[in-house]
Amino acid sequence: MDPHVKYRLGKSNGFKALIIILAFMCVIPLLAILAYIIQAGATKINWHFLTNIPKPVGETGGGIANALLGSLMMVAVAAIIAIPVGILSGIYLSENKNSKLAYWSRLSVDILQGVPSIVIGIVAYFWLVKPLGGFSALSGSIALSIMMLPIVVRSTEETLKLLPPSLKEAALALGMPYHRVILKVVLPCGISGILSGVMLSIARVAGETAPLLFTAFGNPYLNADMRKPMQSLPLLIFNYATSPYNDWHDLAWGASLILLAWVLLLNISTKLITRRWNIQL
Amino acid sequence: MDTSIDNNVITRSLENTAGNYILKTPEKVKSNKRISRSYRQIRTENGFRRTLVIMAIAMIVLVFGIFLTLIVQSIPSIKTLGIGYLWGKTWDPVQNIYGAFPFLIGTLLTSFLALIISIPFSFAIAIFLGEYFPKGPISNFLKNTVELIAAVPSVIYGFWGLAVLVPIVRSFENKIDVPPLGIGIFTSSLILAVMIIPYAASLGRSMIQMVPSPLKEGAYSLGATRYEVIRSVILPYTKSGLFAGILLSLGRALGETMAVTMVIGNTSLIPKSIFAPGNTMASVIANEFTEADRTVYLSALIELGLVLFLVTVVINMIGKRIISKFTNE
Amino acid sequence: MEHTIISTEKFNAYFGDNHVVKDVTMTIPKNTVIAVMGPSGCGKTTFLRCINRMHELLPGARAAGKMTLNNEDIYDMHPIFVRLKIGMVFQRPNPFPNLSIYDNVIAGYKLNGIKLSKADRDNIVESSLSKAALWKEVKDTLHKKGTFLSGGQQQRLCIARAIAMEPEVLLLDEPTSALDPISTASVEELLFDLKKNYTLVIVTHNMQQAARVSEKTAFFYMGELVEYDDTKMMFTSPKDTRTQNYITGRFS
């Protein structure tokens, strides 16, 4: 073979090897993090850990029950707000591709997606914490729901846009009114895409700390009142990890493992559900 | 065209079919149950359409509200400190001296350093998934890995960084004769780099997959090696898309708060080297917001938030514009 | 005198500035099969879609003129009422992919929230599927999804779904153009049976089909209704040269 060609082929193979190496190197940090968190947190988790609140500094033991409850409650409330608003907006955008309102609305959703989470926290502070006189879980939930909206709107819009127009036509030709066409025919056919958008948005906000820093603020006690400050898993991790106390570090590791497991489980089940529920068009 | 108006000839613009009709139904038709319930349905139909419109408007109102709130709350700072605030070199709230320059530097340093570190990896993944292994088990493995990297909450990155990365950086700093703090700009950039890999990677991958086969086939048929096709066909074609991916990664880096806050050292001074501690706009807000006890203090922090908001929005918008231009071509 | 079910008078349709249906005046007698034919772009499908008011759903679409169903102006009624009385079968079969065969047939009731007793529902499903010549083939698999049937079966399912609503008129937009010859034959046989209870208006670009199934034929050319006559007359001695040219294949 011509030596020059040999050289070129060698270069090509070398490049491929380089790409493969670089690509797989990215797996290393992920594995390192997973391994470390599992190892550091697994030993800390037990029934006591899950059902007790943190003990004051100096006392061993304690748990993260307040953070668990807080995370569940705040994310649930955020979802209840964001899901209907997001889906309905997504429906509007997919149904009205060319209206002026759709253009500005879509632009707004794009902008919303890029807003840093701490800015959302600032805004939620001035909208809900200051006027109402104190930190509250509700303000935290609203901040989280604002972060969920762009994901839900986008995935709804993209899913519905992919549905064939013959679906709507068939329903309309049967004399169905518009709201039934959308709610009873179009949405059910797009359910897998919409559901995955919802689940991904929940996975995203479950791990968010910054929006809660000045809204829910955190709470060392178990609290189920949305009008008062509440603890959440990410907040607890942040506060306790950066503290100088080893006991609190232990709590933070346990909490990290639980949070990681929750987020990863949501991501994995999203994939499984999308596959099972995908309606053959 | 006949311009005489015949009473029976009516033109209606029928793009919006909701609620513009006089319902004329003779008695015998009204008794049909199916038809009468349709009356109710028509009213619901109009209500539903209106609700959709309201929700779409809500998105616009939300963004406006955020922008407005940021501006209004920054006014005290803008009025008192003026434009010089942005390049003021000293941040000393105790003495009521506010200067944002340390944070601008901190943000720019960490973000750009993170970008430089992450780009080779992002592009490697993009080329790996877009060109060499678009399908199959290896492809799925890497795709899932990248998605998981993006899914890990930033506070966990920060905690891990604090526990694992900081000691490593500290011993490294010992070796190169630099104050062994472990925390600082460099460590933050490392963590940030890992976190932003997925953004340029997934966008890059979609762009690369969109390169039309005929283009590549033309180059192959001339005897080009795979590397040469990548270098002279794929990369030039996707140039703008890859740039947009970089912008998206950058936007993400600029706005990242928690992981950076935990390992950057919370020092409001202009960092003297990349191994020095510092603060970014986001981290100083996170650290000092709840302690800001004076109007100007708080307002100065909010103004940082405003700058952050504007910069990330602009960068994201430019990135998205480039993508839509690319996909519409 | 045959009873007229649909009549139009100087009916026009537009897409923005495009005048696609021009001054159509015709009457359709009850319980007949009317074929509407013409070359591509002549406005026949647009005209059909104006009858059940599906045309106006497209952006920029407009209609003008008079069109009546049983002497009531269709454009004075709310579109939903019109579509309850005038059913449509589309070119590509479009059963609802997330519903079973059973649910597809009664979709017009179920999805509209009309409550029926199980006995009524079963009745409607069986009678509609029988009228659509599909009952025997699917009566044991009614719970399976509609999309698992063959093309011809799917189209007959769509016909069953449309007639389950007991419309007065059934519009068919090139119902067999997406089907293979055997399915086409089965659907055409069906059309002949259906006209006992319904009036059928069929758009077709297949002249042989028009000759086979219809009693009257309307020929559209460039948006105008050029000729409208008994099918036999139209095909043996057309009155207009344009009709003549189309039939002899000068343009398709």
Coordinates of C-alpha atoms in Angstrom, one line a residue, chain A residues 82-94 105-106 109-110 112 148-159 197-198 201, chain B residues 55 59:
Chain A
A82 CA -47.2 23.0 37.0
I83 CA -48.7 20.0 35.3
P84 CA -52.1 21.4 34.3
V85 CA -50.7 24.8 33.4
G86 CA -47.9 23.3 31.5
I87 CA -50.0 20.8 29.6
L88 CA -52.6 23.3 28.7
S89 CA -50.0 25.8 27.4
G90 CA -48.3 23.0 25.5
I91 CA -51.7 22.2 23.9
Y92 CA -52.2 25.8 22.9
L93 CA -48.7 25.9 21.3
S94 CA -49.1 22.7 19.4
S105 CA -45.5 32.4 24.4
R106 CA -43.0 30.0 22.9
V109 CA -41.0 29.3 27.6
D110 CA -37.5 29.2 26.0
L112 CA -37.8 30.5 31.2
M148 CA -41.0 22.6 36.0
L149 CA -43.1 24.6 33.5
P150 CA -40.7 24.8 30.5
I151 CA -40.0 21.1 30.6
V152 CA -43.7 20.1 30.7
V153 CA -44.7 22.7 28.1
R154 CA -42.0 21.7 25.6
S155 CA -42.6 18.0 25.9
T156 CA -46.3 18.4 25.6
E157 CA -45.9 20.6 22.5
E158 CA -43.4 18.3 20.8
T159 CA -45.4 15.2 21.5
G197 CA -42.0 15.2 30.3
V198 CA -43.8 15.3 33.6
S201 CA -39.5 17.7 35.3
Chain B
M55 CA -52.3 29.6 29.9
M59 CA -46.1 32.2 30.3

